[in-house]
Tab-separated table of N, CA and C in Angstrom:
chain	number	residue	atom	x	y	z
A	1	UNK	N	-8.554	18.133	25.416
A	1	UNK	CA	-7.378	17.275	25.375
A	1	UNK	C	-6.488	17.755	24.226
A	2	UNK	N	-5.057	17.743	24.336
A	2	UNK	CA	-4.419	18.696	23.610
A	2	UNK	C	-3.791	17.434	22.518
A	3	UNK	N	-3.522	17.332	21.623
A	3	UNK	CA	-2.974	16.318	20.768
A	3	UNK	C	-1.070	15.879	21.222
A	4	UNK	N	-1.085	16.314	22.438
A	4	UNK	CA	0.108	15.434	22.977
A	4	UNK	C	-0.379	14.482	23.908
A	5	UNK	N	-1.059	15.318	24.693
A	5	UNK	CA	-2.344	14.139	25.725
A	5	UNK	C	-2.782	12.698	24.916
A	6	UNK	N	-3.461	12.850	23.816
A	6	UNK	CA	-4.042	12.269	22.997
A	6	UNK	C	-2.941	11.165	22.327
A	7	UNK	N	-1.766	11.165	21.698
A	7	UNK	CA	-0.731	10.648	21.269
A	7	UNK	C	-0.705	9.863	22.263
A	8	UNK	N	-0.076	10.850	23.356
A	8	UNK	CA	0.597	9.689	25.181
A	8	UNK	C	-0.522	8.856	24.960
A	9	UNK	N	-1.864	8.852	25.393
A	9	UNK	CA	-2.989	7.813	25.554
A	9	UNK	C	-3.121	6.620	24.306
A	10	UNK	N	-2.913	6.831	22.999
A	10	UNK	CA	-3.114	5.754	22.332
A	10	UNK	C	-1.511	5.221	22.282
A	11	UNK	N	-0.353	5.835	22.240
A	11	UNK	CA	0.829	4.964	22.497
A	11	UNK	C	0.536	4.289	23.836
A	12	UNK	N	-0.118	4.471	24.759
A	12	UNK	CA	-0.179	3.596	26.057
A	12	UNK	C	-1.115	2.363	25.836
A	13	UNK	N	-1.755	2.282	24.328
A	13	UNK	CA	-2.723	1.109	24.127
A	13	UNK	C	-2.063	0.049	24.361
A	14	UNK	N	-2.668	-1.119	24.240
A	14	UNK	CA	-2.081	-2.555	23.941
A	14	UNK	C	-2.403	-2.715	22.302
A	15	UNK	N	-1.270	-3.640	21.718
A	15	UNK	CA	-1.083	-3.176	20.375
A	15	UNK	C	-2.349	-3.501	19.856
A	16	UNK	N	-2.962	-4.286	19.918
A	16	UNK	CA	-4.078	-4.766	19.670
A	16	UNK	C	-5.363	-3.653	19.195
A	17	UNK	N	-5.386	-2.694	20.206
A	17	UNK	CA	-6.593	-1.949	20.287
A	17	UNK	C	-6.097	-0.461	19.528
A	18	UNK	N	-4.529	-0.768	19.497
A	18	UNK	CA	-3.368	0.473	18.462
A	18	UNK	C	-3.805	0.152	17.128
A	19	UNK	N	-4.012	-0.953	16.814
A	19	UNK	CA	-4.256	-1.857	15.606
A	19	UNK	C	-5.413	-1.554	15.013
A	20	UNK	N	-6.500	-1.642	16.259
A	20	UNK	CA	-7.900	-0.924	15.742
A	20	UNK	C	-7.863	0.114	15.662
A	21	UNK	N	-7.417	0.745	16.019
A	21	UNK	CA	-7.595	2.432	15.742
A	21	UNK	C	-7.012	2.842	14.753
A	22	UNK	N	-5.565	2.317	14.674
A	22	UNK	CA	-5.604	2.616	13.593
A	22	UNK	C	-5.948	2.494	11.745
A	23	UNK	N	-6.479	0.874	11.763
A	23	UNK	CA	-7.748	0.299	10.994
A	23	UNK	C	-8.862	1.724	10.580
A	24	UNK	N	-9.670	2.117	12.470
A	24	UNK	CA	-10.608	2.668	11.986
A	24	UNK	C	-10.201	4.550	11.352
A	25	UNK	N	-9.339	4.542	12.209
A	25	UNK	CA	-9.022	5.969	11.476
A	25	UNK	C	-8.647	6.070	9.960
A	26	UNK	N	-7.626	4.808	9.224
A	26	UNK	CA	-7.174	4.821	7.996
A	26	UNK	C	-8.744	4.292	7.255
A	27	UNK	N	-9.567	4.026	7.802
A	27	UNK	CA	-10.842	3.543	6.376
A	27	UNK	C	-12.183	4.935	7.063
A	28	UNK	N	-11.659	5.779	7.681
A	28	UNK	CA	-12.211	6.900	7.918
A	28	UNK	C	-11.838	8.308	6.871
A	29	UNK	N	-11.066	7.938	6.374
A	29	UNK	CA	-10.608	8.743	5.014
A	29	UNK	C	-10.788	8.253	3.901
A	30	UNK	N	-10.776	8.999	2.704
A	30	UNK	CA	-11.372	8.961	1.367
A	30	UNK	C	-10.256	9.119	0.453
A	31	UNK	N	-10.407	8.465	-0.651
A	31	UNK	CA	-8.499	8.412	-1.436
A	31	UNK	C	-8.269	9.993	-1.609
A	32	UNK	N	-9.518	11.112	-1.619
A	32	UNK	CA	-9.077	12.261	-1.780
A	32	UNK	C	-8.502	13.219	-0.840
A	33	UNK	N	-9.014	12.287	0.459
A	33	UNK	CA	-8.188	12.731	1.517
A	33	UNK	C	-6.586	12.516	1.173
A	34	UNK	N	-5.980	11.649	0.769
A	34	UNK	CA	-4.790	10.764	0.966
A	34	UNK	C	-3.796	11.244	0.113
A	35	UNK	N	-2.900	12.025	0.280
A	35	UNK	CA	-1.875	12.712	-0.456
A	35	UNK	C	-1.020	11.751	-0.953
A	36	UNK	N	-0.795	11.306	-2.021
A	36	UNK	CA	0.130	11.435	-3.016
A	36	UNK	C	1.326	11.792	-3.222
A	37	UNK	N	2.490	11.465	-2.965
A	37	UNK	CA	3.732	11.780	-3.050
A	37	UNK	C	3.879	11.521	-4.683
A	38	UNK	N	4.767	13.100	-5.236
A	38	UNK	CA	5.237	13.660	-6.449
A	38	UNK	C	6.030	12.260	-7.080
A	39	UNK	N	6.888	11.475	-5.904
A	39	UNK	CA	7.400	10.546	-6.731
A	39	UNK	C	6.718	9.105	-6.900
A	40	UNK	N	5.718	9.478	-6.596
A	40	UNK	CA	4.687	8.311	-6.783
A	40	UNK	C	4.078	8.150	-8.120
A	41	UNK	N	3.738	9.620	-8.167
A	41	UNK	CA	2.524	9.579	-9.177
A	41	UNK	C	3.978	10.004	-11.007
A	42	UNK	N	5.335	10.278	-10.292
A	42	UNK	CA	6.120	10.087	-11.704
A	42	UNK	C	6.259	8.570	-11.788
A	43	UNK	N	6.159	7.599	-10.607
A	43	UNK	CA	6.509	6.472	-11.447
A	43	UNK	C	5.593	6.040	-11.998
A	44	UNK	N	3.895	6.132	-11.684
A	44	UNK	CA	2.629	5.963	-12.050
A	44	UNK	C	2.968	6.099	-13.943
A	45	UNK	N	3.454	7.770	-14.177
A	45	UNK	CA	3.498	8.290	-15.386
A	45	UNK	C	4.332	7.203	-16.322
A	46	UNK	N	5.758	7.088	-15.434
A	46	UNK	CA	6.656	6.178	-16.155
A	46	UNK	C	5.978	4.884	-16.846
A	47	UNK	N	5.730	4.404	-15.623
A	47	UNK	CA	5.212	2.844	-16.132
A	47	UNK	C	4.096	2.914	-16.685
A	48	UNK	N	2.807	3.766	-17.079
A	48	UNK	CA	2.182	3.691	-18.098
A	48	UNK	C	3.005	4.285	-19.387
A	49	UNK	N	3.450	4.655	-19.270
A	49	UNK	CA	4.793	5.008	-20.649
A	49	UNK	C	4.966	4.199	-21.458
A	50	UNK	N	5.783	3.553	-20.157
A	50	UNK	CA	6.390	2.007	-20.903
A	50	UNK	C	5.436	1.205	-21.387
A	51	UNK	N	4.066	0.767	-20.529
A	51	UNK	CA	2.844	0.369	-21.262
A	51	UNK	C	2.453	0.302	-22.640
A	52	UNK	N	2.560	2.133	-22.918
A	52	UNK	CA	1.889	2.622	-23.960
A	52	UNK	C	3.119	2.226	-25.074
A	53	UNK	N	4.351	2.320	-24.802
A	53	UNK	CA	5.733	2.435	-25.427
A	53	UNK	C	5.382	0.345	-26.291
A	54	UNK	N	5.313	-0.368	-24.930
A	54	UNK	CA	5.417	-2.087	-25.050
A	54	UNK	C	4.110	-2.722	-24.691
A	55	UNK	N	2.681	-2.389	-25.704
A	55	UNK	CA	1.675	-3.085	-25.394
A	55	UNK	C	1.804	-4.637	-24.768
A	56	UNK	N	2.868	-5.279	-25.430
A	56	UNK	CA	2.374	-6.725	-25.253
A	56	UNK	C	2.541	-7.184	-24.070
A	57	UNK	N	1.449	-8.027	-23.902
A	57	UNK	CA	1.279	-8.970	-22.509
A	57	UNK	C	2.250	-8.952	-21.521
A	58	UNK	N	2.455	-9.599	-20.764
A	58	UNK	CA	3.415	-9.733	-19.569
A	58	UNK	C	3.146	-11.261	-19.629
A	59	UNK	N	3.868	-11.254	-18.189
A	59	UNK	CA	3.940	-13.156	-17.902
A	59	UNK	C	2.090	-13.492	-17.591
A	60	UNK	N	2.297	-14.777	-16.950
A	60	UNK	CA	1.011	-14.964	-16.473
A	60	UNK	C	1.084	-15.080	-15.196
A	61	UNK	N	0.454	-15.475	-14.717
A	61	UNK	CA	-0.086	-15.220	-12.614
A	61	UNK	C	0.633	-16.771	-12.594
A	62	UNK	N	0.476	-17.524	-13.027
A	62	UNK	CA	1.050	-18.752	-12.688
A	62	UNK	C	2.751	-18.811	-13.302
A	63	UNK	N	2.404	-18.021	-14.209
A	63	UNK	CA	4.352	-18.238	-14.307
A	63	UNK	C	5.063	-17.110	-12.944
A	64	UNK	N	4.390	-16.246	-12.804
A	64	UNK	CA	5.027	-14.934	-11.565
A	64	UNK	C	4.850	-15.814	-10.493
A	65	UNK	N	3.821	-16.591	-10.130
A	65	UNK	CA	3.845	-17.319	-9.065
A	65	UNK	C	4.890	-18.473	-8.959
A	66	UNK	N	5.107	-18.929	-9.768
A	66	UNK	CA	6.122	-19.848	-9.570
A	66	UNK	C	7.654	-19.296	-9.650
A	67	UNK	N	7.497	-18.273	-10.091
A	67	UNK	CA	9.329	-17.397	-9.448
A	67	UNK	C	9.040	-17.074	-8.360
A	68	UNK	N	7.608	-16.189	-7.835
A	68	UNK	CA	8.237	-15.978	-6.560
A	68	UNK	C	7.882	-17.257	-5.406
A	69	UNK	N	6.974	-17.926	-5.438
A	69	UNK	CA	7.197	-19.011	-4.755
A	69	UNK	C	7.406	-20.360	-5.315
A	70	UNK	N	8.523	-20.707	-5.578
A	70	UNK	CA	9.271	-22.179	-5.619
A	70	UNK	C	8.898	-23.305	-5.889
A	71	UNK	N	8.746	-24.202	-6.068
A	71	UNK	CA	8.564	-25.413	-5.035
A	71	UNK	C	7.442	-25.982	-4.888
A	72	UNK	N	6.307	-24.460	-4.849
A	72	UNK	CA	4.534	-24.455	-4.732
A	72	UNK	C	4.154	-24.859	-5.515
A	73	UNK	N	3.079	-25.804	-5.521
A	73	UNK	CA	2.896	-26.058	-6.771
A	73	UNK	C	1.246	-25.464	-7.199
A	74	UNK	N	1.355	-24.911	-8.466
A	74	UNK	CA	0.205	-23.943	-8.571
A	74	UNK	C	-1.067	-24.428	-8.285
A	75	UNK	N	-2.367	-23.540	-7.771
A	75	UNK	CA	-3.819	-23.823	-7.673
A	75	UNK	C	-4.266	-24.226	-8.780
C-alpha cells in the first residue's frame, strides 16, 4: 500500500476512529522523536533569561484564575 492509498483510507474514517489513530500514532513516539522548531526552543532561551534576569515569584494560580475566568469563584 503506497502512502497515498493509506492517507485516502484514514481521511475516509469517521472522525471518531481519525481521532484514535491519531491519539495512537502521536503517544507512539518519544519526545526524541518530536522535532523542535528553532523558534521554539529561542523563546524557551528567552523566557528562562528573563527568569534568571527577574527571580521573583509571579502571581498565584488563584489570582491567574480569576483574570482568566471571571465571575468563578475559586476551588
Amino acid at each position: 500500500m503506497t502512502k497515498s492509498e493509506l492517507r485516502q483510507l484514514v481521511l475516509a474514517l469517521p472522525v471518531e476512529e481519525k481521532l484514535e489513530l491519531v491519539e495512537e500514532v502521536w503517544g507512539s513516539l518519544t519526545p526524541a522523536q518530536i522535532p523542535v522548531p528553532r523558534w521554539q526552543l529561542e523563546l524557551i532561551d528567552a523566557r528562562l533569561e528573563e527568569l534568571d534576569e527577574h527571580p521573583e515569584p509571579g502571581e498565584s494560580w488563584q489570582h491567574v484564575e480569576g483574570q482568566v475566568w471571571p465571575g468563578i469563584p475559586p476551588k
